[in-house]
Coordinates of C-alpha atoms and ligand atoms in Angstrom, one line a residue:
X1343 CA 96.9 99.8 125.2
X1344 CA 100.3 101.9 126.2
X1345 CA 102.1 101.2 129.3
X1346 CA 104.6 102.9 131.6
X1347 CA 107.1 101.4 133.7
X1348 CA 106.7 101.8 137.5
X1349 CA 110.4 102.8 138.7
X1350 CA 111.6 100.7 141.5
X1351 CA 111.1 102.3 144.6
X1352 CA 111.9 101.3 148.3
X1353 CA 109.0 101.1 150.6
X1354 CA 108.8 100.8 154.6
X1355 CA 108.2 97.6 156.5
X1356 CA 106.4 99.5 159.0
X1357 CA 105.2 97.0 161.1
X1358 CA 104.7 93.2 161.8
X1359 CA 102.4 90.6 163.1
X1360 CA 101.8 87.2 163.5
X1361 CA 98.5 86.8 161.3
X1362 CA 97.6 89.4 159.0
X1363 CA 93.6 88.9 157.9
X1364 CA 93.1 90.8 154.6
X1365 CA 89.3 91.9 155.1
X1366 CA 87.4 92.4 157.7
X1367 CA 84.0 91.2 156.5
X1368 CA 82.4 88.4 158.4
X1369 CA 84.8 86.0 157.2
X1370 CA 87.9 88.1 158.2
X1371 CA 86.2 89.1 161.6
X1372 CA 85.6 85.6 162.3
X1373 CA 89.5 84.7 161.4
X1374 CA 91.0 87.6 163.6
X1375 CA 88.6 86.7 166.7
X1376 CA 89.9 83.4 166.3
X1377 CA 93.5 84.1 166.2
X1378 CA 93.5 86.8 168.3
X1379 CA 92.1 84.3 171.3
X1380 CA 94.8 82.2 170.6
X1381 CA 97.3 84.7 171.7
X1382 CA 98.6 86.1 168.5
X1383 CA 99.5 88.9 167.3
X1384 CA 96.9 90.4 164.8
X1385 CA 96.8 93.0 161.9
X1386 CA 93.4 93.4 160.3
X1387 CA 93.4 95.2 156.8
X1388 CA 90.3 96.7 155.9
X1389 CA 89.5 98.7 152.6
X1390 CA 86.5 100.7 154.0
X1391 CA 86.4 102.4 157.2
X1392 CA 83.8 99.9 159.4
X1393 CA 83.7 96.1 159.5
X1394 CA 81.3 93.6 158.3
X1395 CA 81.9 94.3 154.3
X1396 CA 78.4 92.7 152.7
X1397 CA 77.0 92.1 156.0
X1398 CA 76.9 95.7 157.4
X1399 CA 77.8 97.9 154.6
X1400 CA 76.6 95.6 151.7
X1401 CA 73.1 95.9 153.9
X1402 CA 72.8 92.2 153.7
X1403 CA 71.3 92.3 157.3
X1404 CA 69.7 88.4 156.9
X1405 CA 72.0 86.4 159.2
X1406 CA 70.8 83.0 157.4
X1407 CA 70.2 79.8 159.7
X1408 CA 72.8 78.1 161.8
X1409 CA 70.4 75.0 161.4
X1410 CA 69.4 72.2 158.7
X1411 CA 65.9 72.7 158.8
X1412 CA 64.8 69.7 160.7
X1413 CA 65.0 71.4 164.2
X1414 CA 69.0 70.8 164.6
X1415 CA 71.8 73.4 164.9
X1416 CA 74.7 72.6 163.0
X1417 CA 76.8 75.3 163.0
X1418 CA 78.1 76.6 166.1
X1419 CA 81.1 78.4 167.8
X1420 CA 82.1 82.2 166.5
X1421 CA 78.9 81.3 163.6
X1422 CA 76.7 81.5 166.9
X1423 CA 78.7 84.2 168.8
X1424 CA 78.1 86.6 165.5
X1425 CA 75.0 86.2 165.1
X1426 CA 74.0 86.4 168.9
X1427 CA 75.8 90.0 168.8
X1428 CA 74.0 90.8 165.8
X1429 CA 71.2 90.2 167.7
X1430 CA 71.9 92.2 170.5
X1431 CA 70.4 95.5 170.1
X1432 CA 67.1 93.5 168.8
X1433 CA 66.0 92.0 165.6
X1434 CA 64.9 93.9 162.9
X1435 CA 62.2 91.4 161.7
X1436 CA 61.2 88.2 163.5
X1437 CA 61.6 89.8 166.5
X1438 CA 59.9 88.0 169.5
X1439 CA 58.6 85.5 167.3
X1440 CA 58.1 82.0 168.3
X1441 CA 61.1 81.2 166.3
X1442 CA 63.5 83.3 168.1
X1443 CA 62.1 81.7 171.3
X1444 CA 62.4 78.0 170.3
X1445 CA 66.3 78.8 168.8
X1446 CA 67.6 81.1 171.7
X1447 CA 66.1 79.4 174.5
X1448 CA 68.9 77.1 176.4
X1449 CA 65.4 74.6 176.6
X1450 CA 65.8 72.6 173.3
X1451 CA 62.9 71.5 172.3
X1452 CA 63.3 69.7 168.8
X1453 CA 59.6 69.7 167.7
X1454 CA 59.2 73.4 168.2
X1455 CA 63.3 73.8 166.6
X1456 CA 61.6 71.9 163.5
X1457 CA 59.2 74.6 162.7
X1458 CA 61.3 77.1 162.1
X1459 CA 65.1 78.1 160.6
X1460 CA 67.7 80.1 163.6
X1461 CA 68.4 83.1 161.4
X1462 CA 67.3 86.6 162.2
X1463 CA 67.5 90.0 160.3
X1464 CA 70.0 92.5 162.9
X1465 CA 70.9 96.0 162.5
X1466 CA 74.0 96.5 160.6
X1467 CA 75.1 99.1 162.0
X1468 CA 75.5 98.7 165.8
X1469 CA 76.3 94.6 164.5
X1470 CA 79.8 96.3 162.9
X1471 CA 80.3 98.3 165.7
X1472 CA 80.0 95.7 168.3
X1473 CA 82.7 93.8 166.0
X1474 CA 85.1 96.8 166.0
X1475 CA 85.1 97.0 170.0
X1476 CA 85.6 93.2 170.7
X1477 CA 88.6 92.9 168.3
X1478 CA 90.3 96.2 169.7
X1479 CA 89.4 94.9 172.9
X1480 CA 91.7 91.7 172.0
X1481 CA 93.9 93.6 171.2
X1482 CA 93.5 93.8 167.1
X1483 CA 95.4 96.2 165.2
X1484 CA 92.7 97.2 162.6
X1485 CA 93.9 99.6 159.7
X1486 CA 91.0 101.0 158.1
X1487 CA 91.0 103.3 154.7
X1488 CA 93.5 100.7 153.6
X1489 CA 94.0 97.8 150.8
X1490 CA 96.2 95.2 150.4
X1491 CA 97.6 95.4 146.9
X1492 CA 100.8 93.1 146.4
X1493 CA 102.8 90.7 148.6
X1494 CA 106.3 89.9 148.7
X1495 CA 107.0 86.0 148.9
X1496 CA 110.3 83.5 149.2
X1497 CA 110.3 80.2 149.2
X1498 CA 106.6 79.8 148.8
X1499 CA 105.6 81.4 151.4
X1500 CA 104.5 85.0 151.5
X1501 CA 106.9 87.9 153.4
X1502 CA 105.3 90.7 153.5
X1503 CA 101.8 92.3 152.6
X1504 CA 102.7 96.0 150.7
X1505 CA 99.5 98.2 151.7
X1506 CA 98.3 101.3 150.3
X1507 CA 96.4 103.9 152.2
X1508 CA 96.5 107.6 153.1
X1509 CA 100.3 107.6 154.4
X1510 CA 101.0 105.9 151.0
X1511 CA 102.4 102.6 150.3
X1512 CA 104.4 100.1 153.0
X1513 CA 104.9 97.0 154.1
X1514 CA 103.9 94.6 156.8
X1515 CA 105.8 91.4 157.7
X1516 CA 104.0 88.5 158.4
X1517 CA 104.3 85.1 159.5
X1518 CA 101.0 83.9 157.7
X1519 CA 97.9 85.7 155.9
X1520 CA 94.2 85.1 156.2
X1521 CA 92.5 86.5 152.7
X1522 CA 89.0 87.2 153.5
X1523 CA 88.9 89.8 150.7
X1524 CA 85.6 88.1 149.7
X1525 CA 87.1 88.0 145.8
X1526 CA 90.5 86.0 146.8
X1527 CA 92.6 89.6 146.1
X1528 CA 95.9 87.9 148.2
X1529 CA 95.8 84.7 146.2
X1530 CA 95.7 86.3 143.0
X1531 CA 98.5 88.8 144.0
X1532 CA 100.8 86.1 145.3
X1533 CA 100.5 84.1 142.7
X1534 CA 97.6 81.4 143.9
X1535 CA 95.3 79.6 141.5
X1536 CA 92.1 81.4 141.6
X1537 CA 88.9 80.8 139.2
X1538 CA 86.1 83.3 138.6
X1539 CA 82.2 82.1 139.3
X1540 CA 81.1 81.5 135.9
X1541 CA 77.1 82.6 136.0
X1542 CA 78.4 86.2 137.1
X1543 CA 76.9 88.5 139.6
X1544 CA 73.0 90.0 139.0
X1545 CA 72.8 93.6 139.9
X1546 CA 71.5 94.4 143.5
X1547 CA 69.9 97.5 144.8
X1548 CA 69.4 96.9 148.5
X1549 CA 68.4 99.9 150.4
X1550 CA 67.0 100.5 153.9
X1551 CA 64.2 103.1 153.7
X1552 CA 62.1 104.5 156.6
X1553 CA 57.9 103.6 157.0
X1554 CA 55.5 103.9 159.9
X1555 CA 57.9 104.8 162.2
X1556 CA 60.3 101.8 161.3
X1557 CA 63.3 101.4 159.3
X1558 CA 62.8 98.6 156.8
X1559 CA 64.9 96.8 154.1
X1560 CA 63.6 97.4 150.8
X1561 CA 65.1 94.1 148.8
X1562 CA 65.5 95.4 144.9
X1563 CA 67.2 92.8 142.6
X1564 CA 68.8 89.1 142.9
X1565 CA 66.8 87.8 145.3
X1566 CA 67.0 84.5 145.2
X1567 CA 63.8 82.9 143.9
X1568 CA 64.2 78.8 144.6
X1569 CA 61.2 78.1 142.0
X1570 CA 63.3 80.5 139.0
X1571 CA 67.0 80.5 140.2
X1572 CA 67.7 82.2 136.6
X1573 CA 66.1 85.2 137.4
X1574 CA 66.6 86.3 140.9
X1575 CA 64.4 89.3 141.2
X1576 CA 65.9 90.7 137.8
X1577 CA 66.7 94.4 137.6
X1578 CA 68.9 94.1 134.3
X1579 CA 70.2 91.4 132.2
X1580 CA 73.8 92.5 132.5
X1581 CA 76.0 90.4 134.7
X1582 CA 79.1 91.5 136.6
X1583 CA 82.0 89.2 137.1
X1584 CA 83.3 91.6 140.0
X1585 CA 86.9 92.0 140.0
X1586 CA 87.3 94.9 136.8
X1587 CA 87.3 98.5 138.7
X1588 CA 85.5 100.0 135.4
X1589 CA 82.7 97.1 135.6
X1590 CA 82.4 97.7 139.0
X1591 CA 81.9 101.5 138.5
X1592 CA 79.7 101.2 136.2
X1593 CA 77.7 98.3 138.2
X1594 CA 77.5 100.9 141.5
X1595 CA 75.6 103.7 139.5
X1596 CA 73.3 101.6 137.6
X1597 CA 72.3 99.9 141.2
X1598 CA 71.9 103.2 142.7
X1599 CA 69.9 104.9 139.4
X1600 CA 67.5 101.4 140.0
X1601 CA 67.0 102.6 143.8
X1602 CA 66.2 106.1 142.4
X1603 CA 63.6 104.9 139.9
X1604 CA 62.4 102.5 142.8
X1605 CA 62.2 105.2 145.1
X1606 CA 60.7 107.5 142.8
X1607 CA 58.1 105.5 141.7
X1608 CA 56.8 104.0 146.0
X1609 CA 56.7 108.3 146.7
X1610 CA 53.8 108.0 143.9
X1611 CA 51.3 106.4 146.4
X1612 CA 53.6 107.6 149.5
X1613 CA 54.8 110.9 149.6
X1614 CA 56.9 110.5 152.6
X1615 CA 58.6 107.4 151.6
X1616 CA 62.6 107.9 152.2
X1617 CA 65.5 105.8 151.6
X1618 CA 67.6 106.1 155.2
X1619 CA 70.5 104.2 154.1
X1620 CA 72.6 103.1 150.5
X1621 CA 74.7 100.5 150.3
X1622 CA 78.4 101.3 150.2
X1623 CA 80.0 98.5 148.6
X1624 CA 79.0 96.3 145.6
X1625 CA 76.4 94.1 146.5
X1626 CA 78.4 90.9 145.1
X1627 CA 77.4 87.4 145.7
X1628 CA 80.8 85.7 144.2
X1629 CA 83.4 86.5 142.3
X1630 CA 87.0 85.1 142.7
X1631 CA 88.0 81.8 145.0
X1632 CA 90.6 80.3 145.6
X1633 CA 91.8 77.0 143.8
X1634 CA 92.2 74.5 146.9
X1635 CA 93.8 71.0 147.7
X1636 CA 89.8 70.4 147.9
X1637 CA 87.0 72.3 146.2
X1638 CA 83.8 71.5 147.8
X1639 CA 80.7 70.4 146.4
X1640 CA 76.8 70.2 146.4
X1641 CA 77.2 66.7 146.4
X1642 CA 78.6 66.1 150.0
X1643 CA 76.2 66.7 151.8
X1644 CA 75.8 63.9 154.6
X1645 CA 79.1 63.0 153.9
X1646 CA 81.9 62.3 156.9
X1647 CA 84.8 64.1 156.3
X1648 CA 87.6 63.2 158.4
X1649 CA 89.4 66.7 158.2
X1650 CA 86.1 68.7 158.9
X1651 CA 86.4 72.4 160.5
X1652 CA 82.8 72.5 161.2
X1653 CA 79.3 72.6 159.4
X1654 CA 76.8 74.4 157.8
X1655 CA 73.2 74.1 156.5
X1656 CA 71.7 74.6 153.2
X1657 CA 69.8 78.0 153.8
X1658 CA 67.5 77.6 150.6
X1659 CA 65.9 73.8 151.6
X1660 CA 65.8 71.9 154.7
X1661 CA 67.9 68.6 155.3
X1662 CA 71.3 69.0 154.2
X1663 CA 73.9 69.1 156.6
X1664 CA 77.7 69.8 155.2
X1665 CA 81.2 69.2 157.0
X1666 CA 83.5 71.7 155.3
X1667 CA 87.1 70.1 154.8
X1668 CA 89.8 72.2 155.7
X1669 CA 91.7 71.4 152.3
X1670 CA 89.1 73.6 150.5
X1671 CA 90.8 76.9 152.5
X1672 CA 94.1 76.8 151.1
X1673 CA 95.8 75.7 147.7
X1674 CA 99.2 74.7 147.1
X1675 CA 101.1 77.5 145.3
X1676 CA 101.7 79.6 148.6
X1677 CA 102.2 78.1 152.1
X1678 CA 101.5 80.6 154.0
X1679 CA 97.9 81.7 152.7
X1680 CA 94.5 80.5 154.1
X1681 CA 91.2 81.6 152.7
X1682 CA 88.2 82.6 154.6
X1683 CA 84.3 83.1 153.4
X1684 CA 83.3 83.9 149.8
X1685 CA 86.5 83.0 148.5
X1686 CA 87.5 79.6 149.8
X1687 CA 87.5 76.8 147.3
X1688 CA 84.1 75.5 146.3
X1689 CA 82.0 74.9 143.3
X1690 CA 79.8 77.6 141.4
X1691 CA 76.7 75.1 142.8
X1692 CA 78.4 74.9 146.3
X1693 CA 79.2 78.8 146.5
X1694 CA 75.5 79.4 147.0
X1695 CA 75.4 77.3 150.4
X1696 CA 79.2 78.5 151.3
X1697 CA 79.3 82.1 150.7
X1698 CA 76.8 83.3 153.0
X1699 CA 77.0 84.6 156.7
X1700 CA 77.2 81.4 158.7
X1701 CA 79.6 79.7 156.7
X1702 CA 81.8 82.9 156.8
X1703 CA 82.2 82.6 160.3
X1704 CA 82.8 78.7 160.2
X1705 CA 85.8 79.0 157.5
X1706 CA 86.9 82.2 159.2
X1707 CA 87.5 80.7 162.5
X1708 CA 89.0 77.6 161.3
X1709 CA 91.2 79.7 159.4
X1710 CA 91.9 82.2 162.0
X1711 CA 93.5 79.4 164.9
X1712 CA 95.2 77.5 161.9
X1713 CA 97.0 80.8 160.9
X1714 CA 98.4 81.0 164.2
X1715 CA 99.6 77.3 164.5
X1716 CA 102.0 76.9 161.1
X1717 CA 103.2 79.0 158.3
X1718 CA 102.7 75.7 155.9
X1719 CA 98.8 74.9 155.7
X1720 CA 100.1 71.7 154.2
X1721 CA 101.8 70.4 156.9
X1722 CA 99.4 71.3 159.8
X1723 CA 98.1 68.5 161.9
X1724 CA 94.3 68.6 161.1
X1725 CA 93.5 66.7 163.9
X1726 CA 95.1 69.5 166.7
X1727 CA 93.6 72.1 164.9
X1728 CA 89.8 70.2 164.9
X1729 CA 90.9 69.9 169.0
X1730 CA 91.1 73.6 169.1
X1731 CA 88.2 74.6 167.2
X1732 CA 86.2 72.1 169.5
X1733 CA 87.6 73.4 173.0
X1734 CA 86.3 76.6 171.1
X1735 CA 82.8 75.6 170.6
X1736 CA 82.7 74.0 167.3
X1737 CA 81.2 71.2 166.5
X1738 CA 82.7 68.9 163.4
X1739 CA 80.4 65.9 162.5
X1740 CA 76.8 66.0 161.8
X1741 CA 76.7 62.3 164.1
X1742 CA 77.2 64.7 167.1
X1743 CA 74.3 66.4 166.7
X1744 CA 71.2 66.1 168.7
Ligands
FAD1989 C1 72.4 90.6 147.0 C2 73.0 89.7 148.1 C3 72.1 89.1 149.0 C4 72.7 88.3 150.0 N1 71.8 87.8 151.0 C5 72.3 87.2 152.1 C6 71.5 86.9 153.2 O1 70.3 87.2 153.2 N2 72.1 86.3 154.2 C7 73.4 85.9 154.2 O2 73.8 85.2 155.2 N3 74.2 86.1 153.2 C8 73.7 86.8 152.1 N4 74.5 87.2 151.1 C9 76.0 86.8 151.2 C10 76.8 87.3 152.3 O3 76.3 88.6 152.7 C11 78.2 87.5 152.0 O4 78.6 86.5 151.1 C12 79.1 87.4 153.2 O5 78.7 88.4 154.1 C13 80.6 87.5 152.7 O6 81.5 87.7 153.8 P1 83.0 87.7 153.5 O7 83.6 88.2 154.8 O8 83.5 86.5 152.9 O9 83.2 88.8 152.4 P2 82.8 90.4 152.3 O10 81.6 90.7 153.1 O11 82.9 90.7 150.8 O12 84.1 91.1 153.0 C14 85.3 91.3 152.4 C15 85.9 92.6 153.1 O13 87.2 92.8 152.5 C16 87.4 94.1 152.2 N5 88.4 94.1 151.1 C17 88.2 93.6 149.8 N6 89.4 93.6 149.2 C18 90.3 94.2 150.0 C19 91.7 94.4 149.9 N7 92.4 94.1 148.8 N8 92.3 95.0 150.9 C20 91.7 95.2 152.1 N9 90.4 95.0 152.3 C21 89.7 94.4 151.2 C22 86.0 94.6 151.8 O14 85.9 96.0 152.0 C23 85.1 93.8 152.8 O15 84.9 94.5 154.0 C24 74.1 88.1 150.1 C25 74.9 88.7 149.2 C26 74.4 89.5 148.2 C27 75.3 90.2 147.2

């Protein structure tokens, strides 16, 4: 391969904030609520130009339980807030269904609770716009079109974030950085340990497509298939590590030639059948994570953790209840850098119950308030941070649940 030599340039520092969130997927919508309420000051990057990333423009509308199956919620706080916006303009499936009724009635009733998971399928679109409007409203500086592409660091602890976007390249100064990229892009810039998710990514085709009056999600590869894990709805054999920009190319056009042929071959017996919406980023489950002081793992379940930021569920069988350790955000190469959502540390086993919606909005918002109270993850006293994220709705151990 030849190489050229970038000559040194200066760039401007253009701006600063208190927290900068890299990503404003669930994970780094949660983390800039969060800080945002806590009276910082708040820069969201975002490479696309609307929020959600996989949730609203990955068209992965599912918002998967907040509950362990047995008819108690476990996780609670912005996890619920989300998904009651989601929500808000009506569910897309499941709508005034008994299970709604038993999960969003303020009656609990347990036995009803039991029969059914709180998850609901919402509408992407207004979902990312209600999230724009409450974080402007808090006064969230939100730079769309743009990614994060290098930091500057000293001392361990990261400086500045250099961003790339229409106006060019320039630099933000920060006091600490969320990285809710979803494939851990800050830690790997800044020098982090990161590790890839080994089985690699199955190709997905979601697309919404329009049918007796109704707009419907048409699921077409990996879905997840708890009786044949292996094959996940298989479209190709290929796998996709997702972080290479060829790979990733490559991956987008063979999804989209899939939803062609799929599309093709439903107009057979339907000549009016239409897709009404494409995905517009890589539909990836995991890719990159952060290396932390604690990787979490499928065998905790039940477990007390002492430093817990909150719980989740295991959305593929009912029982297990996880307390997520704040020591699996953050790692100990850079100070100043929490993770949020797909790329907090956890095993390849673990990612399945930790990368999706809820627990997105769990880590984000633990990361979001500890962001704003140090600059040293290391040295933050766990136990304030567990009495913010309670006064904020959280609950930490599964012996507090009813
Ligand atoms: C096929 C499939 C099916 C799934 N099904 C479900 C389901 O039914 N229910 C469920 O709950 N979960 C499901 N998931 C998982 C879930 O949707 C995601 O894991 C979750 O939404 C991830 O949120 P996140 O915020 O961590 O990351 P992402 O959603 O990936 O958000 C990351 C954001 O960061 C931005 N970004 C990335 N790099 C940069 C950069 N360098 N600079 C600036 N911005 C950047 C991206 O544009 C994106 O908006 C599914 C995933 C897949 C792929």
């Amino acid at each position: 391969m030849n190489y050229i030599t970038e000559k040194v340039r200066e760039i401007p520092v253009k701006e600063s904030c208190d927290v900068l969130v890299a990503g404003g997927g669930i994970a780094g919508i949660s983390a800039a609520l969060a800080a945002a309420r806590e009276g910082a000051k708040v820069t969201l990057i975002e490479r696309e130009y609307t929020l959600g990333g996989l949730a609203t423009l990955g068209l992965i509308a599912i918002y998967l339980p907040l509950c362990d199956g047995k008819g108690r919620q476990v996780s609670f706080g912005i996890a619920e807030e989300l998904m009651r916006l989601s929500i808000r303009y009506g569910t897309e499936r499941r709508e005034d269904t008994p299970a709604m009724k038993a999960w969003l009635s303020d009656e609990i009733d347990i036995n009803k609770r039991k029969k059914y998971r709180f998850e609901a399928q919402y509408n992407p679109h207004t979902f990312a716009i209600e999230c724009e409007q409450m974080l402007v409203k808090l006064g969230v500086k939100i730079i769309y079109g743009t990614v994060a592409v290098a930091t500057e660091t000293d001392n361990g602890k990261i400086t500045h974030v250099v961003i790339e976007n229409k106006s060019g390249r320039s630099a933000i100064a920060v006091k600490s950085v969320v990285d809710a990229t979803g494939d851990a892009d800050i830690c790997k810039v800044s020098g982090a340990a990161t590790e890839l998710f080994k089985k690699g990514n199955s190709l997905a085709s979601w697309y919404y497509y329009f049918k007796s009056g109704k707009v419907r999600l048409r699921l077409l590869g990996a879905i997840d298939d708890p009786n044949n894990p292996d094959q996940e709805g298989k479209l190709s054999d290929r796998k996709f590590s997702g972080v290479d920009g060829d790979e990733l190319s490559e991956m987008t056009i063979l999804a989209h030639a899939e939803m062609l042929k799929d599309i093709d071959s439903r107009r057979k017996d339907n000549p009016e059948y239409v897709p009404v919406c494409l995905p517009t980023i890589p539909q990836l489950r995991t890719t990159r994570r952060i290396v932390g002081i604690t990787t979490s793992e499928i065998d905790d379940m039940h477990k007390r953790v002492e430093s817990s930021i909150g719980m989740v569920g295991d959305w593929r069988k009912r029982g297990p209840v996880y307390e997520l350790p704040f020591e699996i955000l953050y790692g100990k190469e850079v100070k100043n850098l929490i993770t949020a959502g797909r790329c907090i540390s956890a095993t390849d086993e673990m990612v399945e119950v930790t990368r999706v919606i809820p627990a997105c909005a769990v880590t984000g918002q633990a990361a979001g308030i500890a962001a704003v109270m140090t600059d040293d993850f290391a040295s933050i006293d766990v136990s304030e941070l567990q009495k913010k994220l309670v006064a904020s709705g959280v609950k930490l151990h599964e012996d507090e649940l009813k």
